[in-house]
CSV table of C-alpha atoms in Angstrom, one decimal:
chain,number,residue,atom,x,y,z
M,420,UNK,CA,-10.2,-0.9,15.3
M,421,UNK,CA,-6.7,0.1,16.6
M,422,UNK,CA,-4.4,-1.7,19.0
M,423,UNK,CA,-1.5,0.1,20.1
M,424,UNK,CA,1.3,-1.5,21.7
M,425,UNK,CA,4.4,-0.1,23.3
M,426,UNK,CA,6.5,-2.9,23.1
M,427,UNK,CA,9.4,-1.2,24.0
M,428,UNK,CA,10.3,2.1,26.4
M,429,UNK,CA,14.4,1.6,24.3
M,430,UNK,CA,15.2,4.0,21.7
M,431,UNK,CA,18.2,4.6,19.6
M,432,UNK,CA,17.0,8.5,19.6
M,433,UNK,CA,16.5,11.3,22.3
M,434,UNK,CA,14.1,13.5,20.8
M,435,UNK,CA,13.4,16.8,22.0
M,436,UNK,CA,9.6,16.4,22.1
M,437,UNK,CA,9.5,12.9,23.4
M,438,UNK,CA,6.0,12.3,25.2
M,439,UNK,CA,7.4,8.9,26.9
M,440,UNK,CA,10.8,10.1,28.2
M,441,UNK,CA,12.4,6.9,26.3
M,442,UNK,CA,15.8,6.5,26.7
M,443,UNK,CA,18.9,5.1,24.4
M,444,UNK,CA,19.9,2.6,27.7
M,445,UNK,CA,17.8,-0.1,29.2
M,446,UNK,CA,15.3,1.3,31.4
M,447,UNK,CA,12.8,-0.9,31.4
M,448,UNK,CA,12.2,-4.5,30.3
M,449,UNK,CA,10.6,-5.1,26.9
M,450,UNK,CA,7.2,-6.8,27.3
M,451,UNK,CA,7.5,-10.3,26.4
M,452,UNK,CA,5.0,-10.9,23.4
M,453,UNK,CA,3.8,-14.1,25.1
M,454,UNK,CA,2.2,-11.4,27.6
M,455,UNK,CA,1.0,-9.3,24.6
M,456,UNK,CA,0.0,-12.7,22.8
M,457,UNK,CA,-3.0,-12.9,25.3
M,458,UNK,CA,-4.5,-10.0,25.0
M,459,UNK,CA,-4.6,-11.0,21.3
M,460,UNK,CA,-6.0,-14.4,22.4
M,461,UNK,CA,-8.5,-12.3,24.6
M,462,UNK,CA,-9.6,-10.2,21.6
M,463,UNK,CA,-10.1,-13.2,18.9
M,464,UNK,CA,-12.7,-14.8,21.4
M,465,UNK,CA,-14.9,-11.9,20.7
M,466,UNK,CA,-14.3,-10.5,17.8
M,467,UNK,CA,-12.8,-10.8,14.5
M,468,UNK,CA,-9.3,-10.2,14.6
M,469,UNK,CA,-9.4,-8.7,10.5
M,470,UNK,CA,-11.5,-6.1,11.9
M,471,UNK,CA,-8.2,-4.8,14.5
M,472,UNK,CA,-4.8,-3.2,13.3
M,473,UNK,CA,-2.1,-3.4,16.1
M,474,UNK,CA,0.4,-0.8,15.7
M,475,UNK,CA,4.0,-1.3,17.3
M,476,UNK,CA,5.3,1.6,18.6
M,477,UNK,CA,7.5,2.5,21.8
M,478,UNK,CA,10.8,3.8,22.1
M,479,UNK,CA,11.6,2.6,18.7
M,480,UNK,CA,10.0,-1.2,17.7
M,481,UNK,CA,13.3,-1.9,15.7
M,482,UNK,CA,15.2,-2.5,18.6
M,483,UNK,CA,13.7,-5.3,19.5
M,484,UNK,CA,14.9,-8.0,17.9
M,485,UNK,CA,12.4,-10.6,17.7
M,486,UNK,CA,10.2,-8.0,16.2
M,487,UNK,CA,9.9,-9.9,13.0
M,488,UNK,CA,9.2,-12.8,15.0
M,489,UNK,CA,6.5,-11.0,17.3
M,490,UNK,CA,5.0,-9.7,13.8
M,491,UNK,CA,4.6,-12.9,12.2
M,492,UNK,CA,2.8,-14.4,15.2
M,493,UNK,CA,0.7,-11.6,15.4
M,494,UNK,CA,0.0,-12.1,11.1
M,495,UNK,CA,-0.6,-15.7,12.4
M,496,UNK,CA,-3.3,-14.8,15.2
M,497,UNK,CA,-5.2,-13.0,11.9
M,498,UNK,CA,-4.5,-9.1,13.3
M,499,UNK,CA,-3.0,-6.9,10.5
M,500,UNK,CA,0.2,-5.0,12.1
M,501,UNK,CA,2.3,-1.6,11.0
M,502,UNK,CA,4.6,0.2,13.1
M,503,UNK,CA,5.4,3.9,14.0
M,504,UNK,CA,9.4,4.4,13.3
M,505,UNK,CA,12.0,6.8,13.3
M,506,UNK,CA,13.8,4.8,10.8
M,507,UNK,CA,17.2,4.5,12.0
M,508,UNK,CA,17.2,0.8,11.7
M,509,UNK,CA,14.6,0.6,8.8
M,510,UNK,CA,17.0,-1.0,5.8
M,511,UNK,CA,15.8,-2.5,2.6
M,512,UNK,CA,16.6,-5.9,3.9
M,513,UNK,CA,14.8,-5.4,7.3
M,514,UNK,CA,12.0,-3.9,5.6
M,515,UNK,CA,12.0,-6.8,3.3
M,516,UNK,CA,11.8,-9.2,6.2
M,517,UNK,CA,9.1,-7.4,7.9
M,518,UNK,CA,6.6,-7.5,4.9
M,519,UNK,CA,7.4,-11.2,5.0
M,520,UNK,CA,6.3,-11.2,8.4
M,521,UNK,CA,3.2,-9.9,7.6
M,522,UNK,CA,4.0,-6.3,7.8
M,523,UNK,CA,0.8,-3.9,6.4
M,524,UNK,CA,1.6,-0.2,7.1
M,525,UNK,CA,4.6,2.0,8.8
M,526,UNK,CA,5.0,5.7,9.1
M,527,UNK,CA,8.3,7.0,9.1
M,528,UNK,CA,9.0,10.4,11.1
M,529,UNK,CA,10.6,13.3,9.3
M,530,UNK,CA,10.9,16.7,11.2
M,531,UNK,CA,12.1,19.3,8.2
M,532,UNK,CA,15.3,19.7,6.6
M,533,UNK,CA,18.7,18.2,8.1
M,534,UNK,CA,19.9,20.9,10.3
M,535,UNK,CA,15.9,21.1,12.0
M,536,UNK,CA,15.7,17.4,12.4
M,537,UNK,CA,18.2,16.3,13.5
M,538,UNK,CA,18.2,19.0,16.1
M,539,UNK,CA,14.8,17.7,17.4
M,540,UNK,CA,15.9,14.4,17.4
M,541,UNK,CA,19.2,14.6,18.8
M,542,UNK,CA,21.2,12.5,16.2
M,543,UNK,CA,23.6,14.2,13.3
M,544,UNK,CA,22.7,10.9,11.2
M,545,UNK,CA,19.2,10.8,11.7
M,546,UNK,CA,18.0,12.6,9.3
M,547,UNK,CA,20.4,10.2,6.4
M,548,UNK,CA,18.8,6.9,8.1
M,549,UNK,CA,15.2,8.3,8.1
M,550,UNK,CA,15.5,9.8,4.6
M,551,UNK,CA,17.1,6.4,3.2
M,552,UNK,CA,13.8,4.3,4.9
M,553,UNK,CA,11.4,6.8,3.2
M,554,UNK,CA,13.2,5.5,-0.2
M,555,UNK,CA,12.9,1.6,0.6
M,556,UNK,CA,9.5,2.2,1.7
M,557,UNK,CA,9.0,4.1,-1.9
M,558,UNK,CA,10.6,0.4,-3.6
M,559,UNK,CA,7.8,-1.3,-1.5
M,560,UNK,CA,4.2,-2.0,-2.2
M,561,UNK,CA,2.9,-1.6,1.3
M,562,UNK,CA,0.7,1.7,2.7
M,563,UNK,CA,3.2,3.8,4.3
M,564,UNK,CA,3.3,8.1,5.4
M,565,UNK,CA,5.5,10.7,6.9
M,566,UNK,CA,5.2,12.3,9.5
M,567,UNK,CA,6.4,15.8,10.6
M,568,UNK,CA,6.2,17.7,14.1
M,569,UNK,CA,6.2,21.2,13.4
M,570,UNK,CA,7.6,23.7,15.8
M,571,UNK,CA,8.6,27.6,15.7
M,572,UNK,CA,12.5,26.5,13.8
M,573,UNK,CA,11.0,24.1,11.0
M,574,UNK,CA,7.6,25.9,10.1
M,575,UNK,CA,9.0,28.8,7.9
M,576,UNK,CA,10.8,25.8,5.8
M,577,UNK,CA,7.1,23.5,5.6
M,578,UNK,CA,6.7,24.9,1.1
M,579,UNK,CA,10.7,23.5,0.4
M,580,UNK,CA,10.0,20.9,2.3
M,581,UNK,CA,6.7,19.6,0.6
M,582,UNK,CA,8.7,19.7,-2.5
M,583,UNK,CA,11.6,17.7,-0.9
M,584,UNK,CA,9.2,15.0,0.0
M,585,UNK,CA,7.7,15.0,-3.3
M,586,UNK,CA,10.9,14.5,-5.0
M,587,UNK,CA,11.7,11.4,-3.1
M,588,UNK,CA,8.5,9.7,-3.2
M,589,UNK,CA,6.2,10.5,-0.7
M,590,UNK,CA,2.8,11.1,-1.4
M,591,UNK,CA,0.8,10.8,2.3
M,592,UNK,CA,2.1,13.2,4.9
M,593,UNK,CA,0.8,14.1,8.2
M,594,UNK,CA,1.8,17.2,10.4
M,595,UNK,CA,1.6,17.0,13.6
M,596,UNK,CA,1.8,20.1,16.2
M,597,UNK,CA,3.9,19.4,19.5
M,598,UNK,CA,1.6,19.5,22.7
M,599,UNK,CA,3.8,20.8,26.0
M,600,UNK,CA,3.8,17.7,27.9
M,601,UNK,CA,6.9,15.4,28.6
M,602,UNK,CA,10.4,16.8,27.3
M,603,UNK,CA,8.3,19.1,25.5
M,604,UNK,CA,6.8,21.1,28.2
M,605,UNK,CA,9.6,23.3,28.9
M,606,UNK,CA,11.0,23.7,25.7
M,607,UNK,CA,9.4,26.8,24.3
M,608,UNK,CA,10.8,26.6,20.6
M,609,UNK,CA,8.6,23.3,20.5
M,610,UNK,CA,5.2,24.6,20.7
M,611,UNK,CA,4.1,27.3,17.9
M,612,UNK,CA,3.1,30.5,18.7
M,613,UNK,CA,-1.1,31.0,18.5
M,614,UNK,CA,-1.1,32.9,15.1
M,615,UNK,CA,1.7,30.4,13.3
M,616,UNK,CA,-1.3,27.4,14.4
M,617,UNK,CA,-3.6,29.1,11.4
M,618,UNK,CA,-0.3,29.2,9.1
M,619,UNK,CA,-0.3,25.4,9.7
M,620,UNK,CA,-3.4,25.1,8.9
M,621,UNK,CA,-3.5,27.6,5.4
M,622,UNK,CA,-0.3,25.4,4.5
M,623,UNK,CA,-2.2,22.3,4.8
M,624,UNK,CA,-5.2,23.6,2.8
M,625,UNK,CA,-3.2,25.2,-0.1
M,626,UNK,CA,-1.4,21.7,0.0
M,627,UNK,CA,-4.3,19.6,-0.4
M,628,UNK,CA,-5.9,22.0,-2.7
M,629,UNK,CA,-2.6,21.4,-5.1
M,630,UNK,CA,-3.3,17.6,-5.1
M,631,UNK,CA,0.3,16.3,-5.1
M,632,UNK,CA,0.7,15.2,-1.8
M,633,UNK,CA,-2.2,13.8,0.8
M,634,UNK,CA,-1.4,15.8,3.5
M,635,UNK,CA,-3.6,16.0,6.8
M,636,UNK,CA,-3.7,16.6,10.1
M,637,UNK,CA,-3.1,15.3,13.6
M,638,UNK,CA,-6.2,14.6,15.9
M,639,UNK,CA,-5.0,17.8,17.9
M,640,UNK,CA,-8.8,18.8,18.6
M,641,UNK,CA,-11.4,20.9,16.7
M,642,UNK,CA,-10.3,23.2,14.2
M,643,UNK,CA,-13.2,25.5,13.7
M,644,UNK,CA,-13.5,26.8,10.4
M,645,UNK,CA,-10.5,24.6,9.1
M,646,UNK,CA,-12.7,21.3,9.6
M,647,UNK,CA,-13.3,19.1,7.0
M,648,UNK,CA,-10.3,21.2,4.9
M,649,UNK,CA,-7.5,19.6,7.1
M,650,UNK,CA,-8.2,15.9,7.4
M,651,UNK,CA,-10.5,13.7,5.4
M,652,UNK,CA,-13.0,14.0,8.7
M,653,UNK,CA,-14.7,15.9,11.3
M,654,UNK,CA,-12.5,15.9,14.7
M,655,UNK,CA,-13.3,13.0,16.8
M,656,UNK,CA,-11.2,11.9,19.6
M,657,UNK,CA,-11.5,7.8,18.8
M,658,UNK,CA,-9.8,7.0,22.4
M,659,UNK,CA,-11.3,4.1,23.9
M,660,UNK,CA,-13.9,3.8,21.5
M,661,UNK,CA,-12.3,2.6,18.6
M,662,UNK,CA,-8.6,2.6,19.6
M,663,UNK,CA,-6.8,1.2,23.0
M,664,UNK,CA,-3.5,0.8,24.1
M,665,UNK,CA,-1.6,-1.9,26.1
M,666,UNK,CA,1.8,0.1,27.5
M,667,UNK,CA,5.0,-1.5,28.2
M,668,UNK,CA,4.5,-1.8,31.7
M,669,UNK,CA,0.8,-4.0,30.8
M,670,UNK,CA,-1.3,-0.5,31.6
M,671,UNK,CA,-4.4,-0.4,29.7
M,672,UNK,CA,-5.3,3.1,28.1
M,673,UNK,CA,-7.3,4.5,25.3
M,674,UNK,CA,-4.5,6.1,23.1
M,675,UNK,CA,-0.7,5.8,23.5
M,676,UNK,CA,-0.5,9.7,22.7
M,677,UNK,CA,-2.7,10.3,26.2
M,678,UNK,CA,0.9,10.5,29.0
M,679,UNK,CA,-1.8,11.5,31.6
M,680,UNK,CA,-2.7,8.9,34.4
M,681,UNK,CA,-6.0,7.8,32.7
M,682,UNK,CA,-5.1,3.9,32.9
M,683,UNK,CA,-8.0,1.9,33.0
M,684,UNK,CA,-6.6,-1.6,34.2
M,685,UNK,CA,-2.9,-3.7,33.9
M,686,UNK,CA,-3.0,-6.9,31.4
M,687,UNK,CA,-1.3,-8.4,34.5
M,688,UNK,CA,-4.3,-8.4,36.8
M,689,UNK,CA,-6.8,-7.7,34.4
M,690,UNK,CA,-8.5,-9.2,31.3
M,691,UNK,CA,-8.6,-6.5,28.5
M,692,UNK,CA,-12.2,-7.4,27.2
M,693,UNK,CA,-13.6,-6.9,30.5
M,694,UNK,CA,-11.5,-3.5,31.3
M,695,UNK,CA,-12.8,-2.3,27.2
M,696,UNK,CA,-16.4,-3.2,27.9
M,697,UNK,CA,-16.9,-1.8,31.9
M,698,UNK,CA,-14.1,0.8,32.6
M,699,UNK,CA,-13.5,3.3,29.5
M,700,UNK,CA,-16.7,5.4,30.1
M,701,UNK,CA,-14.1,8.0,31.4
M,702,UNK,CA,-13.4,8.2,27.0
M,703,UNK,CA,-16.5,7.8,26.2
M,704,UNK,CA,-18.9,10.3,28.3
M,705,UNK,CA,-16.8,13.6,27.9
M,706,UNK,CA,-19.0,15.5,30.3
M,707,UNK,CA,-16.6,15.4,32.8
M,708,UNK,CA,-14.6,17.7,30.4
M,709,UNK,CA,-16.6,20.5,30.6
M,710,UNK,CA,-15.0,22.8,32.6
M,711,UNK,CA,-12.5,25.7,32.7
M,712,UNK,CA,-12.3,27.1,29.2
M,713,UNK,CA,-14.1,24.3,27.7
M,714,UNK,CA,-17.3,24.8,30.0
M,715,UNK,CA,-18.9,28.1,28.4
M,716,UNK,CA,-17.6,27.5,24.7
M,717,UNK,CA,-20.1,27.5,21.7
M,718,UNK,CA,-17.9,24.5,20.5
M,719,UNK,CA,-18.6,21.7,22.8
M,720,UNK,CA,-21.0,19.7,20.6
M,721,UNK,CA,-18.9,19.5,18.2
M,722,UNK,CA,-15.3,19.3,19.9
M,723,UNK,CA,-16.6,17.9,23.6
M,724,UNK,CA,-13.2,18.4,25.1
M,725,UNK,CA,-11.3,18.1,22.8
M,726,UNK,CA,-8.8,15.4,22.5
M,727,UNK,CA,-8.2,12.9,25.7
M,728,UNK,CA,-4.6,13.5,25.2
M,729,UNK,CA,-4.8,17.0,25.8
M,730,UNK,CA,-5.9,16.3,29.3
M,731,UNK,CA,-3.3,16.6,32.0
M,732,UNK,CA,-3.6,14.6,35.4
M,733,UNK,CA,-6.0,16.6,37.0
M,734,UNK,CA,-8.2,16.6,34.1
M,735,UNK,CA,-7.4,20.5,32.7
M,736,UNK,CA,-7.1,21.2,29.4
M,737,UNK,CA,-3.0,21.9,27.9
M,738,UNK,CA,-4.3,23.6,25.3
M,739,UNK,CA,-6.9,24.2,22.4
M,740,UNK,CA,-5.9,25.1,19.0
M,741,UNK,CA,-9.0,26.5,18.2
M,742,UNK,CA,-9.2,29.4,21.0
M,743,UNK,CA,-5.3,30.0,19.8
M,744,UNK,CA,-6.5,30.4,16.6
M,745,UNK,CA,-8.8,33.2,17.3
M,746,UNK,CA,-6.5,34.7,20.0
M,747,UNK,CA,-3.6,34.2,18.0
């Protein structure tokens, strides 16, 4: 159902929390999309391309720029398309010609107030750019969200800042929490303390419960209790059964959030189908999950692990929000 692809490692930000160590120079060559193109090629001659959204993310997609281009020919090969942006680059006029190119959905990231995101994202004119995107995306008449990272300097702000977003336009929001991996895992203001994980998730309830904005949250594992009151569905960790991922470098994974060394082939020496249909029962049977804290917990039929991207290299478990929750 989802296709994510990195199609770039460049980014125009440094972010803080940055899970792909992307960097503002040229470390790495964009994927040409005649690469991409046949794993696109692969997928049609199997299934109906309607049925598959492929997401452009990276780095930042904007840099590229034939992305327009590489949109249209993916509108062409019958795949709907969004993109995950931090919106430096996302003007009317560009937004304009990417709708043209066949452009269905985007979310645009927003970490708090001024001071708090442009601190996370390393930029003083961040904040401005993403804020001006969120109003051309409100002129548009495509699906579009925010999101927001909450860490231990924004989450005291998260009730003004609802009404912020309100008051320019935006009416979906998702919250994310930051998971210690990457640039994040020794950056200690990143990662909330255990009892501020249940203020999240009251803020999210209230918020929903008010109705003004559609605000959910992040696939970071079972919730407990707060299931079913913080996203529209039960957790479910859709990696490699209804969303893969094809990185810049041609890896093949489940999810572009999972930074751990579960690859499951290389578009380069591989043909996707054949890696999606014989190689991702490592996502799909979660019983090798079930050890360390997860291996005597009353949870597991519902939870199983918890997400894939929680996973580090040797397979242990970063963290689970709901055993933080009732330590915290």
């Amino acid at each position: 159902m989802q296709l994510f692809w990195e199609c770039t490692l460049r980014c125009n930000l440094k972010c803080l929390h940055c899970g792909s160590d992307c960097k503002v120079d040229d470390i790495a060559p964009d994927m040409p999309f005649e690469d991409f193109e046949k794993v696109l090629d692969d997928i049609s001659s199997v299934m109906n391309p309607r049925n598959v959204l492929v997401i452009t993310t990276g780095g930042e997609p904007l840099v590229r720029k034939d992305l327009v281009s590489c949109g249209r020919k993916i509108t062409e090969k019958g795949f709907s398309w969004g993109m995950v942006s931090n919106g430096m680059l996302l003007s009317e006029e560009k937004l304009s010609e990417l709708t043209a190119a066949g452009l269905r959905t985007i979310a645009i990231s927003l970490d708090g107030f001024e001071e708090d995101h442009n601190w996370m994202r390393g930029n003083d004119h961040s904040f401005l750019h993403a804020v001006n995107a969120i109003k051309a995306l409100v002129k548009s008449n495509i699906k579009w969200d925010v999101i927001t990272c909450v860490n231990r300097r924004n989450i005291a702000t998260l009730a003004e800042f609802k009404d912020f977003l309100y008051g320019i336009g935006v009416r979906e929001w998702r919250v994310f929490t930051i998971v210690p991996m990457g640039r994040a895992k020794d950056n200690p203001e990143l990662t909330l303390e255990d009892s501020q994980i249940r203020q999240v998730m009251d803020f999210i309830v209230e918020t929903r419960r008010e109705g003004k904005i559609d605000l959910s949250y992040s696939c970071e594992g079972f919730l407990g209790e707060y299931e079913n009151e913080v996203r529209n569905h039960q957790f479910l960790c859709i990696a490699g059964t209804n969303a893969a991922s094809i990185l810049s470098d041609g890896s093949i994974s489940g999810c572009l959030s999972i930074r751990s060394k579960y690859h499951q082939g290389n578009i380069y020496t591989d043909k996707f189908t054949d890696v999606w249909k014989n190689r991702f029962q490592l996502y799909r049977d979660h019983s090798w999950m079930k050890t360390g804290e997860c291996k005597e917990c009353d949870m597991w039929r519902y939870c199983e692990g918890n997400g894939m991207h929680l996973r580090d290299d040797d397979g242990n478990l970063m963290l689970c929000n709901y055993n933080r929750m009732n330590n915290g």
